Coordinates of C-alpha atoms and ligand atoms in Angstrom, one line a residue:
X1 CA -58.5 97.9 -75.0
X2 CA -61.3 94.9 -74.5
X3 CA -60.8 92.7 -72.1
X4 CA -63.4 90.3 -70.0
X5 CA -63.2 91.1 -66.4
X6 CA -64.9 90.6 -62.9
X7 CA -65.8 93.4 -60.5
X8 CA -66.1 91.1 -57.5
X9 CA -65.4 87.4 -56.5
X10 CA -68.8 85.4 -57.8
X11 CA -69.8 88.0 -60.5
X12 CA -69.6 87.1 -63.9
X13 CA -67.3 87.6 -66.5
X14 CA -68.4 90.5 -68.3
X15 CA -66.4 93.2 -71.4
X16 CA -64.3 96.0 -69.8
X17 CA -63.0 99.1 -71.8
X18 CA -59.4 99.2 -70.0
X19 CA -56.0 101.1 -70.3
X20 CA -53.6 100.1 -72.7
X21 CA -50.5 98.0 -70.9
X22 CA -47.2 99.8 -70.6
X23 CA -43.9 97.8 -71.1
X24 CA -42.3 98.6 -68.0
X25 CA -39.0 97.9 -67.3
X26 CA -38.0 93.6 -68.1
X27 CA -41.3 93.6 -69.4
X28 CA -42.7 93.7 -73.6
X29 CA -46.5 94.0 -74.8
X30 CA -48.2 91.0 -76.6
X31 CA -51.1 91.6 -79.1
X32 CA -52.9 88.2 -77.6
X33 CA -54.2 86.1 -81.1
X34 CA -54.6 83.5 -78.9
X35 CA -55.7 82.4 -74.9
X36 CA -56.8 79.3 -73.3
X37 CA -58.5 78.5 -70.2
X38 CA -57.9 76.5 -66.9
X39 CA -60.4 76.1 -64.0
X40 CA -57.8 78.2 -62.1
X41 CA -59.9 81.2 -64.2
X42 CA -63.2 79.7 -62.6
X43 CA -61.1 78.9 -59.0
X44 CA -60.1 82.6 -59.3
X45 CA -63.5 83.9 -60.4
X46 CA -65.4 82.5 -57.6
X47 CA -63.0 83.7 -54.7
X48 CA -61.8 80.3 -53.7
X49 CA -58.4 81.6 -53.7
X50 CA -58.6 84.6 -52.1
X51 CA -57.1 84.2 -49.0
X52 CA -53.7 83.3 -50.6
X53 CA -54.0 85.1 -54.0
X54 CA -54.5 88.9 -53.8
X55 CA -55.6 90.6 -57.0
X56 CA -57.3 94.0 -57.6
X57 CA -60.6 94.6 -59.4
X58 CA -61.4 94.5 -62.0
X59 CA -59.8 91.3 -62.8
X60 CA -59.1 90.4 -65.9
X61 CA -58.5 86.4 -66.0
X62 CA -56.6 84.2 -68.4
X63 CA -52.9 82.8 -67.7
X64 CA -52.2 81.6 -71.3
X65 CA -51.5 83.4 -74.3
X66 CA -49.7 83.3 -77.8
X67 CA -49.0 86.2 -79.9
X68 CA -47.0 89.3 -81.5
X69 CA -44.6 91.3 -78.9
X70 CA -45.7 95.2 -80.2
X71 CA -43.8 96.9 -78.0
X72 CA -40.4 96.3 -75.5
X73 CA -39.7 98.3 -72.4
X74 CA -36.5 99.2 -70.7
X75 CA -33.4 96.4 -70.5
X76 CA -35.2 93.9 -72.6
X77 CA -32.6 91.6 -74.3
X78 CA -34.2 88.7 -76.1
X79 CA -37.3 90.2 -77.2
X80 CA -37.8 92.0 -80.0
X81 CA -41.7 94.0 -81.6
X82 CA -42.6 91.1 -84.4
X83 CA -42.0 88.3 -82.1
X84 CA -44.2 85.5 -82.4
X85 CA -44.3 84.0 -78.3
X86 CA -46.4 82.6 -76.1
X87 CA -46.4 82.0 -72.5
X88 CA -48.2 81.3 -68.9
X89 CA -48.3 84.5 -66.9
X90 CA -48.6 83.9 -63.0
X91 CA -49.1 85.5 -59.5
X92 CA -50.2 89.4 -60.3
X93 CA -49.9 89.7 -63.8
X94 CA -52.5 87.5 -65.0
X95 CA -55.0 88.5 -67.8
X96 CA -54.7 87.3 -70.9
X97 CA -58.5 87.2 -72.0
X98 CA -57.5 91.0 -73.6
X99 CA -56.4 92.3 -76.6
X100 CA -53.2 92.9 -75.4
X101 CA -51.0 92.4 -71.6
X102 CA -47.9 93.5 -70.4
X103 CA -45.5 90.5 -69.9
X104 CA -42.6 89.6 -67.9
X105 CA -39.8 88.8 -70.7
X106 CA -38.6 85.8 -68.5
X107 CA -42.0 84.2 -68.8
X108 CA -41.9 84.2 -72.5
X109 CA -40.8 81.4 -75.2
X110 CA -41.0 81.2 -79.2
X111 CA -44.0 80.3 -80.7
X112 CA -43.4 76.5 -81.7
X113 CA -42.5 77.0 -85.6
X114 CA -45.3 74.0 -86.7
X115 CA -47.9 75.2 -84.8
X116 CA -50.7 78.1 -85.2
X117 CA -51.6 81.0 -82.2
X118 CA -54.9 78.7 -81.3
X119 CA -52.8 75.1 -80.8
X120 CA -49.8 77.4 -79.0
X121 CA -52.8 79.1 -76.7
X122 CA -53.5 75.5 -75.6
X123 CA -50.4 74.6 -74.1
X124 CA -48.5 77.2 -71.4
X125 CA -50.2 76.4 -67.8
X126 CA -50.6 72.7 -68.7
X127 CA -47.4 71.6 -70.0
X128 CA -45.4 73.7 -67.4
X129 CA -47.6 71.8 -64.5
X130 CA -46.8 68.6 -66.5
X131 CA -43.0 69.6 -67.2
X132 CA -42.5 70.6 -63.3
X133 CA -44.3 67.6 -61.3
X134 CA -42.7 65.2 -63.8
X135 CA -39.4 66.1 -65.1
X136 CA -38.2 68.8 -62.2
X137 CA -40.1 67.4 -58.8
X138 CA -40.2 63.6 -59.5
X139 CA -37.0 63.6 -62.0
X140 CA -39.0 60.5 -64.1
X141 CA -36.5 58.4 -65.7
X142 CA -37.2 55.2 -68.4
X143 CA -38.2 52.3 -67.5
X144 CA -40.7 53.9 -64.6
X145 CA -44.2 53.4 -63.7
X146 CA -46.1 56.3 -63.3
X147 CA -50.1 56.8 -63.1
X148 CA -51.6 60.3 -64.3
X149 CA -55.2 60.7 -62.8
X150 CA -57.4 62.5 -65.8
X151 CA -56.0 61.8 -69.1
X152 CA -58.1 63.3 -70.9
X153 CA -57.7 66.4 -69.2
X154 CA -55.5 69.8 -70.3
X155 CA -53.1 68.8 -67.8
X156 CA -53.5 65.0 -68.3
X157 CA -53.4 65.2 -72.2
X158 CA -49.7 66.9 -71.9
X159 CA -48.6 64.3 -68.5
X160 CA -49.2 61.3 -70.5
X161 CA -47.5 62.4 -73.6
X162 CA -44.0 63.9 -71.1
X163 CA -44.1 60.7 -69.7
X164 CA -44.3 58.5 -72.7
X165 CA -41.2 61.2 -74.2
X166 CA -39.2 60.3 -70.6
X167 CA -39.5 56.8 -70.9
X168 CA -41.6 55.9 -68.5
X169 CA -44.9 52.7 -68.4
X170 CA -47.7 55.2 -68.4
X171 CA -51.1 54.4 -66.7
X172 CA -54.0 57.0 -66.9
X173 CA -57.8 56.9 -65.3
X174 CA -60.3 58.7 -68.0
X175 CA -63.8 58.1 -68.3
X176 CA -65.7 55.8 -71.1
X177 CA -65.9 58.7 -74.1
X178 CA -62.0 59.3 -73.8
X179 CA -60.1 55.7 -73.4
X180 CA -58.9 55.7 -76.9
X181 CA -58.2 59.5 -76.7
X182 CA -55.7 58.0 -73.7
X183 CA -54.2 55.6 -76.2
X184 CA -53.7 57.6 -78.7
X185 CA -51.6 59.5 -76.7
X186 CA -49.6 56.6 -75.5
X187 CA -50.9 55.5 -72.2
X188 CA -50.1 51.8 -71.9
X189 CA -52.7 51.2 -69.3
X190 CA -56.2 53.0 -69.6
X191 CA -58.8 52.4 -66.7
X192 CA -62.2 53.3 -67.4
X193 CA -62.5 55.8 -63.5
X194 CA -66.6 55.2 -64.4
X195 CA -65.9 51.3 -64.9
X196 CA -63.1 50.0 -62.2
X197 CA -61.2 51.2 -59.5
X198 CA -57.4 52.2 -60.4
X199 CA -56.6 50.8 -56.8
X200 CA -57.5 47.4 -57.3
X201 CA -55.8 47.6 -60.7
X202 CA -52.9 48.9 -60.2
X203 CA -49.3 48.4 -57.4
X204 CA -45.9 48.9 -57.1
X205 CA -46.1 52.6 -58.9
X206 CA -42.9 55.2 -58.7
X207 CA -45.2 58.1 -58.9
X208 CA -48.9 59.5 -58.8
X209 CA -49.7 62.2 -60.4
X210 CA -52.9 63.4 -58.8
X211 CA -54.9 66.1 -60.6
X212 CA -58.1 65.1 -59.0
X213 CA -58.0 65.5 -55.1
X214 CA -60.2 63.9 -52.4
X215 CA -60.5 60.0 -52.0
X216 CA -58.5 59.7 -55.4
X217 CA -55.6 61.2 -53.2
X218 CA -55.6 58.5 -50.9
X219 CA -56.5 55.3 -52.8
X220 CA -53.2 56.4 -54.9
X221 CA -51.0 55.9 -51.9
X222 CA -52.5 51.9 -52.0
X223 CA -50.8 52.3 -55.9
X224 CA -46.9 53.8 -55.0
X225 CA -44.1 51.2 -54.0
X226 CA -41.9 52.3 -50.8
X227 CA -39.7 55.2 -52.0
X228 CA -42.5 56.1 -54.6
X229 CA -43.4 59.4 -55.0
X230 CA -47.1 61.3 -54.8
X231 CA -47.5 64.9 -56.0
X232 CA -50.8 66.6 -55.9
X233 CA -51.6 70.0 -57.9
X234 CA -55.0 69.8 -56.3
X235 CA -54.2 69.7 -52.7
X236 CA -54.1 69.6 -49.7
X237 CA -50.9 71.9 -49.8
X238 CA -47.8 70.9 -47.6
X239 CA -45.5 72.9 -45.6
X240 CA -43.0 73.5 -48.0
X241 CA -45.5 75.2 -50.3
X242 CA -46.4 77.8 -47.5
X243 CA -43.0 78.4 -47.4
X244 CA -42.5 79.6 -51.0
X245 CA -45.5 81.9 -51.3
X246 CA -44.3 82.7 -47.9
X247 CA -47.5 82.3 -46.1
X248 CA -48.2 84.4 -42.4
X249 CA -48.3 82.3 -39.4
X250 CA -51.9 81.7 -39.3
X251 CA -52.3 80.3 -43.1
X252 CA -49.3 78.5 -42.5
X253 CA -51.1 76.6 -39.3
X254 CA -54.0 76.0 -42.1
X255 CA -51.9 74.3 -44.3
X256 CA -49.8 72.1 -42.2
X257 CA -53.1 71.1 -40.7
X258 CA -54.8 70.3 -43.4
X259 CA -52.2 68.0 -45.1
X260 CA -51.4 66.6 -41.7
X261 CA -53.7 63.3 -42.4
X262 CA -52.1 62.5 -46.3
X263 CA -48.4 63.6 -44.8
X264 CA -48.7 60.7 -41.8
X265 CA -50.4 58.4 -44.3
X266 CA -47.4 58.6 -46.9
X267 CA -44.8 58.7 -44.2
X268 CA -46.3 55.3 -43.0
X269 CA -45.6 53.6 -46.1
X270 CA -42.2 55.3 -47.1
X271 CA -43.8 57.5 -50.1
X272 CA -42.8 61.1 -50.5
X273 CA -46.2 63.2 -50.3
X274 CA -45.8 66.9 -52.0
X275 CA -47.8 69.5 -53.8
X276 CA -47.1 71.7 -56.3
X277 CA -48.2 74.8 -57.6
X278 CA -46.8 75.2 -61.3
X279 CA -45.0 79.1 -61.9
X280 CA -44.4 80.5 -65.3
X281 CA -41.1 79.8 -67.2
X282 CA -40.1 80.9 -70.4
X283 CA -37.0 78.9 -69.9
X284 CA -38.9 75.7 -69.2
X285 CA -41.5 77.0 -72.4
X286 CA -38.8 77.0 -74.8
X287 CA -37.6 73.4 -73.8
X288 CA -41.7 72.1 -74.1
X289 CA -41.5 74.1 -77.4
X290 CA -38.6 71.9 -78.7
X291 CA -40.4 69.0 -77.9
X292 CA -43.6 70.2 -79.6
X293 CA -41.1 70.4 -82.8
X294 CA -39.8 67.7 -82.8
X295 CA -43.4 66.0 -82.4
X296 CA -42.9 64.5 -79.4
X297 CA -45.7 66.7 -77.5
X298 CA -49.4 68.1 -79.8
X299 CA -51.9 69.9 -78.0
X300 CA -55.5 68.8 -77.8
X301 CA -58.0 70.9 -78.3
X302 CA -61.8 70.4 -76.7
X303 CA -63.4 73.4 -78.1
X304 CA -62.4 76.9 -80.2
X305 CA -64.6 80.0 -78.9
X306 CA -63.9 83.9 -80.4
X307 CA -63.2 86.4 -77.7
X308 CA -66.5 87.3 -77.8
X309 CA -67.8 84.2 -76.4
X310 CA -65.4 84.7 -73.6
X311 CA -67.4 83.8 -70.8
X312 CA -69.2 80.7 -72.3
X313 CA -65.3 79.5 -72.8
X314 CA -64.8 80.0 -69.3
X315 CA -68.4 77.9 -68.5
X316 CA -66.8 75.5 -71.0
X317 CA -63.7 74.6 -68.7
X318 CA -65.7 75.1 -65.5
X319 CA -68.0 72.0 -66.5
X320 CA -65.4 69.6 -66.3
X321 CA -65.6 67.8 -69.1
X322 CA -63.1 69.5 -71.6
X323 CA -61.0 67.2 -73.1
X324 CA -58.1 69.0 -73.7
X325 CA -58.0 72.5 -73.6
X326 CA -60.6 75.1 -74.2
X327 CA -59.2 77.8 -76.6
X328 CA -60.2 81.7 -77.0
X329 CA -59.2 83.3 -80.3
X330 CA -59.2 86.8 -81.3
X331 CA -58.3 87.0 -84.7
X332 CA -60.0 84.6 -87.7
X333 CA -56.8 84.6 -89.4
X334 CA -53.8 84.8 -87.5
Ligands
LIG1 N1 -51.3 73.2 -58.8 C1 -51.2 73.6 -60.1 O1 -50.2 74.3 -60.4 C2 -52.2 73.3 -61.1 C3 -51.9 73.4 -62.5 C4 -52.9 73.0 -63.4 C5 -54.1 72.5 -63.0 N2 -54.4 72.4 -61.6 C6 -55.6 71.8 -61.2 O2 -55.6 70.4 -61.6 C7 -57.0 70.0 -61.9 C8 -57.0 69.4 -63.3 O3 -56.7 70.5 -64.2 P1 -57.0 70.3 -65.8 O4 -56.7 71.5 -66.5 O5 -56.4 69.0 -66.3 O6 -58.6 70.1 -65.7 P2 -59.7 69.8 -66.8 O7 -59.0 69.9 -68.1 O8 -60.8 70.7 -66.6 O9 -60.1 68.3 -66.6 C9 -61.2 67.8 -67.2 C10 -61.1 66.3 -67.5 O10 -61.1 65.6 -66.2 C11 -61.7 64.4 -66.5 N3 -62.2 63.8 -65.2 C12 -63.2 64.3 -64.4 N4 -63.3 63.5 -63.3 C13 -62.4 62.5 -63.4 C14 -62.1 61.4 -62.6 N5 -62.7 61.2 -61.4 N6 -61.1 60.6 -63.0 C15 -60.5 60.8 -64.1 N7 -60.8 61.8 -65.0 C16 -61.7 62.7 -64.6 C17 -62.8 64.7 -67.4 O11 -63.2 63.6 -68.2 P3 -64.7 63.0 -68.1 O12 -65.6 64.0 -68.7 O13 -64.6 61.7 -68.9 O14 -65.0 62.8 -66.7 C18 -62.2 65.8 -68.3 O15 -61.7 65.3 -69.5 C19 -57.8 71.3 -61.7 O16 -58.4 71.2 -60.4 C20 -56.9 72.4 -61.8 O17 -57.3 73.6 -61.1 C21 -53.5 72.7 -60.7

């Protein structure tokens, strides 16, 4: 089968002729109509990650997917071939930019009934990040205030419409182009980052969601009340993230050390500091699937490439500027 691949960290994306996937046992096959990309892909692509995340080459990249389960291995209850699913595949078994990938059958949900393989592609990776930080970590409940850094991007697009669905006063930072694109998705409060700084704007916060890392980090502790709440998916990475990868000795050192400054920061003014790293669930899926359903979620879409034009998706996402997701689709009519 196709699939777009890398033969070392830093080399580019390029077509592979590979073996077909096996269903092994807990596992089915999906016929991918659909992917979508996340600068994870580039993250992973470059080798920035290689000291926690071991893969083999080649590498296929990709972590989203919607499509047609074609075959079912060993023990597998809920899935049957004919299935329309999609999903966010994690830790070894990435690589959905291929015609086809063997998936766990944990990590899989329906396809959302109102919604095509392309708009389905666009959501896995970015609504679980959105879905953990906000409604498992920080447990948002009505009435809250909560500011999501990057509104306008895949993760953003999906926090500010979870937040709006949970009740809570949603701000959002997003540049000039995309402060009506932050409305329309319900932010009450939209600040222009290229304009005004959120920290002179904005106080007495429950939570920060911090997509953007660096300086934006820190200002957002100036934002949270005591007993507020920060959670980075940027970094740095706490403790208790080295403990569930189960990091060795040494890169547990590098972590504590590194989020040593943001930890004693937070502490000082009462605010819980954490990051997260999102994991596949089907489980969680099906529940963002619901909500997609019921209308109270859409997925934005920046751009639609075909699979051929694989690696100028990926270039896409790596610029930065997608608003929304960037999608890859295989078939013209799916
Ligand atoms: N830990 C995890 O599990 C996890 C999960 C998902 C994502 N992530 C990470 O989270 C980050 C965000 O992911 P994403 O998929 O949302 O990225 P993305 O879609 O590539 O974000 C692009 C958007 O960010 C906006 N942006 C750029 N600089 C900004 C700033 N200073 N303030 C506000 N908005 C800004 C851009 O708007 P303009 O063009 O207007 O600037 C653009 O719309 C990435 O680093 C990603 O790797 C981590």
């Amino acid at each position: 089968m196709k699939a777009y691949a890398l033969e070392r960290y830093g080399a580019p994306l390029t077509v592979h002729d590979l073996p077909e996937p096996i269903a092994g046992p807990g596992q089915v096959v999906v016929e991918i109509d659909a992917s979508s990309v996340n600068p994870l892909d580039e993250k992973l692509r470059t080798g920035a990650f290689k000291a926690i995340l071991h893969y083999d080459m080649p590498l296929v990249l990709g972590h989203d997917l919607a499509g047609i389960v074609v075959a079912v291995g060993e023990g597998v209850r809920r899935w049957q071939v004919g299935d329309r699913v999609f999903a966010c595949v994690g830790g070894d078994r990435i690589g959905t930019f291929a015609e086809r990938i063997a998936v766990a059958e944990a990590d899989l949900a329906p396809l959302p009934a109102n919604l095509d393989p392309s708009a389905a592609a666009a959501l896995p990776l970015v609504s679980l990040t959105a879905w953990q930080v906000l409604v498992e970590r920080a447990k948002v409940r009505a009435g809250q205030r909560v500011l999501i850094h990057a509104g306008s991007g895949g993760v953003g697009t999906m926090a500010i419409q979870l937040a709006k669905h949970l009740g809570a006063y949603v701000a959002t930072t997003v540049g000039t182009a995309n402060v009506a694109l932050a409305r329309d998705l319900g932010a009450d409060e939209v600040i222009d980052y290229r304009q005004e700084p959120f920290e002179e704007r904005l106080s007495g916060y429950d939570m920060v969601l911090d997509t953007r890392g660096g300086d934006v980090t820190t200002k957002s502790l100036g934002v949270l009340k005591p007993g507020g709440m920060l959670v980075s998916i940027v970094g740095p990475p706490d403790p208790a993230f080295a403990r569930t990868i189960g990091a060795n000795w040494m890169v547990r050192q590098v972590i504590r050390l590194g989020s040593f400054s943001i930890r004693r920061k937070a502490r000082a003014r009462g605010i819980e500091y954490g990051f997260l790293f999102m994991r596949p669930d089907g489980g969680h899926l099906a529940e963002i699937g619901k909500l997609v359903e019921a209308g109270a979620l859409r997925p934005i879409i920046d751009r639609e490439f075909v699979f051929e034009d694989t690696p100028a998706a990926l270039e896409r996402s790596a610029s930065g500027r997608a608003r929304g997701k960037v999608v890859i689709r295989r078939t013209v009519d799916a």
